[in-house]
Amino acid sequence: MKAALIICVAAGLAAAQVSPNKYTATQSKSVAAARATAPTSHSTSNIQGTAFDRYVVVFCENTDYSKAAGDPNFAWLASKGITLSNYFGVTHPSQPNYVASIGGDNFGMENDNFNQIAFNVSTVIDLLEDKGISWGSYQEDMPYSGFEGFGYSTTGANDYVRKHHPEVIYNANTTPQRLSNMKNLTMFYQELKNKQLPQYLTITPNMTNDGKSSCHDTSVTVAGQFLRSFFEPLLSDTYFMQDTLILVTFDETHSYSTVNRVFGVLLGDAVPSNLAGTEDNNYYNHYSDIATVEANWKLHTLGRWDVGANVFSFIADQTGDTLRSNDAITGSNPTRFQRSSFAGPFSSQKSAPYPAPNTGLARNGRTVLPAIQELWGGYSCNYCDYYTDSVVIPDGDNPPPGYD
Ligand SMILES: *[C@@H]1O[C@H](CO)[C@@H](O)[C@H](O)[C@H]1NC(C)=O
Ligand SMILES: *[C@@H]1O[C@H](CO)[C@@H](O)[C@H](O)[C@H]1NC(C)=O
Ligand SMILES: *[C@@H]1O[C@H](CO)[C@@H](O)[C@H](O)[C@H]1NC(C)=O
C-alpha cells in the first residue's frame, strides 16, 4: 500500500511539472541521453468500427493532382483502391494542413515555424481515447519516442521534421503517456512483427533528398517508389491489412496559385473489392480524415470543421452519413481555392483569438466531446458561431466574420 501511494504521489507531481516541448535538444549527447530512457508505449485495442477496425494515414508533400495521378507507382496504388479525385488541402504551407487533419482547424497558421497549440485545444486523439481506441504516430527517423524538437538529421540532409508531425504540435498531446505513443518507423516494424500495432496510425516518411526514398524533398517519382515499396509487402500482410483502411494523400499542392486539389487513394481490406480501381469524385478535404474516423467508430466530434466535413463515400454508405457538394471549388470555374489562411493565433498578418468550438453542433447523432463542451461550452466569446454545420469551409479569400 505504501509503495503504491508513493508511486501515485510521484506520478501526480510529474504530471504537474510537465512542461511542453521539453525534449527538444538535438546535440548528440542530449539525444543519446534521452533515447536511453525515453519510454515507448505499444498500445493495442480491439474496438470494432462500422467499416474498418484500423485506420492508417500517410501524407506526402507538395504535389499537384495531375503530377501524382500521372506517376506509375501512384497509378499502381490507385489500381488497388479508390482514387479520391476531389480531395483538397485547406491552405498553404505544409504545417497548417497537418494541424488541420487532426484538430479541425489550423488557427490562422500560415507558416512552418515551431508552433505549439494551446493546451485547451483537442484533437482526434482525445476522441479516440474517449472510446478506448489505441493510436500511434510513426515518424521516420525521429531519434526516439516522444522527441519534441524542430527537426533531426544525422546526415545534414532534411530528415525528421516537426512540421509534418501533427500530434506533437498540440500541447495537449505532450503528456508523458501521449509522448510515448509518438514513435519512429523502427518501432512500426517492431510492432508489425510483434502484432502490437494500434488501431489509428499516422505515418510520415522522412524528408530525404538523396533520391532513394522520400515523400518530401525529392520528386513525385521518388515518393511513388517509396510508397509502393512500403505498401506492397503490407498489402499482403494479413495481420496488418485485416479490416484496415489506408488513406494515402498529399498535404498541399505544389502550385500556390491553383485550387488546392491533391491526389488521394483509399486502400486496404476495408475497401470493398468491387471498388478497387474506381474513382470517387465527391468533395473531401483534410477534415474528412477526422469525420470518417468519427463516423466509423461513432466518436464524439471536436465541434470544429470536422463536423460538417464529408465522410468518405463507401463508409458514409455504411454509417448513414449524407454527402454534400462544394461546387465552388470542384466546378470547372472554381471561385474557391483553399490556398491561404485567415486571422488566428498563429497568423503573422492578423492575430485573433482561438475560436471556441461550436458545442451545439451535432451530425448524424455525433455530439461534441463532453470534455470539450465542459471546457468551452460556457465560455463567452464573440464568434461562437464561427463553426457551422457546413461542408464549405472558409479560406483566406473567404474568412469567417471577425477573422478577416
Ligand atoms: C527509434 O526510437 C527508438 C525508441 O526510442 C530508439 O531506440 C531508436 O534508436 C530510434 N531509431 C532511430 C533510427 O532513430
Ligand atoms: C530516409 O529514409 C530512407 C529509408 O526509407 C533512407 O534511405 C534515407 O537515408 C533517409 N534519409 C535521411 C536524410 O536520412
Ligand atoms: C484556451 O487557451 C487560450 C490560450 O491560452 C486562451 O486564450 C483561452 O482563453 C482558453 N480558452 C478557454 C475556454 O479556456
mmCIF file with all atom_site columns, N, CA, C and O and ligand atoms in Angstrom, residues 118 120 354 375-376 379, ligand 3:
data_model
loop_
_atom_site.group_PDB
_atom_site.id
_atom_site.type_symbol
_atom_site.label_atom_id
_atom_site.label_alt_id
_atom_site.label_comp_id
_atom_site.label_asym_id
_atom_site.label_entity_id
_atom_site.label_seq_id
_atom_site.pdbx_PDB_ins_code
_atom_site.Cartn_x
_atom_site.Cartn_y
_atom_site.Cartn_z
_atom_site.occupancy
_atom_site.B_iso_or_equiv
_atom_site.pdbx_formal_charge
_atom_site.auth_seq_id
_atom_site.auth_comp_id
_atom_site.auth_asym_id
_atom_site.auth_atom_id
_atom_site.pdbx_PDB_model_num
ATOM   1  N N  . ALA A 1 118 ? -2.391  25.636 -28.026 1.00 0.00 ? 118 ALA A N  1
ATOM   2  C CA . ALA A 1 118 ? -2.750  25.738 -26.598 1.00 0.00 ? 118 ALA A CA 1
ATOM   3  C C  . ALA A 1 118 ? -3.287  24.421 -26.028 1.00 0.00 ? 118 ALA A C  1
ATOM   4  O O  . ALA A 1 118 ? -3.934  23.637 -26.729 1.00 0.00 ? 118 ALA A O  1
ATOM   5  N N  . ASN A 1 120 ? -5.726  23.745 -24.241 1.00 0.00 ? 120 ASN A N  1
ATOM   6  C CA . ASN A 1 120 ? -7.175  23.511 -24.203 1.00 0.00 ? 120 ASN A CA 1
ATOM   7  C C  . ASN A 1 120 ? -7.778  23.207 -25.575 1.00 0.00 ? 120 ASN A C  1
ATOM   8  O O  . ASN A 1 120 ? -8.983  23.202 -25.726 1.00 0.00 ? 120 ASN A O  1
ATOM   9  N N  . TYR A 1 354 ? -8.218  32.114 -30.315 1.00 0.00 ? 354 TYR A N  1
ATOM   10 C CA . TYR A 1 354 ? -8.659  30.760 -30.687 1.00 0.00 ? 354 TYR A CA 1
ATOM   11 C C  . TYR A 1 354 ? -10.174 30.773 -30.795 1.00 0.00 ? 354 TYR A C  1
ATOM   12 O O  . TYR A 1 354 ? -10.849 31.181 -29.842 1.00 0.00 ? 354 TYR A O  1
ATOM   13 N N  . LEU A 1 375 ? -15.367 22.458 -21.104 1.00 0.00 ? 375 LEU A N  1
ATOM   14 C CA . LEU A 1 375 ? -14.335 23.493 -21.101 1.00 0.00 ? 375 LEU A CA 1
ATOM   15 C C  . LEU A 1 375 ? -14.766 24.749 -21.861 1.00 0.00 ? 375 LEU A C  1
ATOM   16 O O  . LEU A 1 375 ? -14.532 25.861 -21.410 1.00 0.00 ? 375 LEU A O  1
ATOM   17 N N  . TRP A 1 376 ? -15.390 24.565 -23.010 1.00 0.00 ? 376 TRP A N  1
ATOM   18 C CA . TRP A 1 376 ? -15.672 25.701 -23.885 1.00 0.00 ? 376 TRP A CA 1
ATOM   19 C C  . TRP A 1 376 ? -17.134 26.116 -23.905 1.00 0.00 ? 376 TRP A C  1
ATOM   20 O O  . TRP A 1 376 ? -17.450 27.212 -24.386 1.00 0.00 ? 376 TRP A O  1
ATOM   21 N N  . TYR A 1 379 ? -18.074 29.276 -22.209 1.00 0.00 ? 379 TYR A N  1
ATOM   22 C CA . TYR A 1 379 ? -17.103 30.331 -22.475 1.00 0.00 ? 379 TYR A CA 1
ATOM   23 C C  . TYR A 1 379 ? -17.762 31.437 -23.295 1.00 0.00 ? 379 TYR A C  1
ATOM   24 O O  . TYR A 1 379 ? -18.346 31.198 -24.336 1.00 0.00 ? 379 TYR A O  1
HETATM 25 C C1 . LIG B 2 .   ? -7.743  28.431 -24.251 1.00 0.00 ? 3   LIG B C1 1
HETATM 26 O O1 . LIG B 2 .   ? -6.375  28.819 -24.266 1.00 0.00 ? 3   LIG B O1 1
HETATM 27 C C2 . LIG B 2 .   ? -6.131  30.074 -24.889 1.00 0.00 ? 3   LIG B C2 1
HETATM 28 C C3 . LIG B 2 .   ? -4.627  30.261 -24.969 1.00 0.00 ? 3   LIG B C3 1
HETATM 29 O O2 . LIG B 2 .   ? -4.004  30.073 -23.750 1.00 0.00 ? 3   LIG B O2 1
HETATM 30 C C4 . LIG B 2 .   ? -6.818  31.181 -24.079 1.00 0.00 ? 3   LIG B C4 1
HETATM 31 O O3 . LIG B 2 .   ? -6.623  32.407 -24.719 1.00 0.00 ? 3   LIG B O3 1
HETATM 32 C C5 . LIG B 2 .   ? -8.306  30.865 -23.996 1.00 0.00 ? 3   LIG B C5 1
HETATM 33 O O4 . LIG B 2 .   ? -8.929  31.789 -23.144 1.00 0.00 ? 3   LIG B O4 1
HETATM 34 C C6 . LIG B 2 .   ? -8.560  29.459 -23.455 1.00 0.00 ? 3   LIG B C6 1
HETATM 35 N N1 . LIG B 2 .   ? -9.984  29.170 -23.560 1.00 0.00 ? 3   LIG B N1 1
HETATM 36 C C7 . LIG B 2 .   ? -10.666 28.538 -22.608 1.00 0.00 ? 3   LIG B C7 1
HETATM 37 C C8 . LIG B 2 .   ? -12.102 28.316 -22.836 1.00 0.00 ? 3   LIG B C8 1
HETATM 38 O O5 . LIG B 2 .   ? -10.125 28.107 -21.612 1.00 0.00 ? 3   LIG B O5 1
#
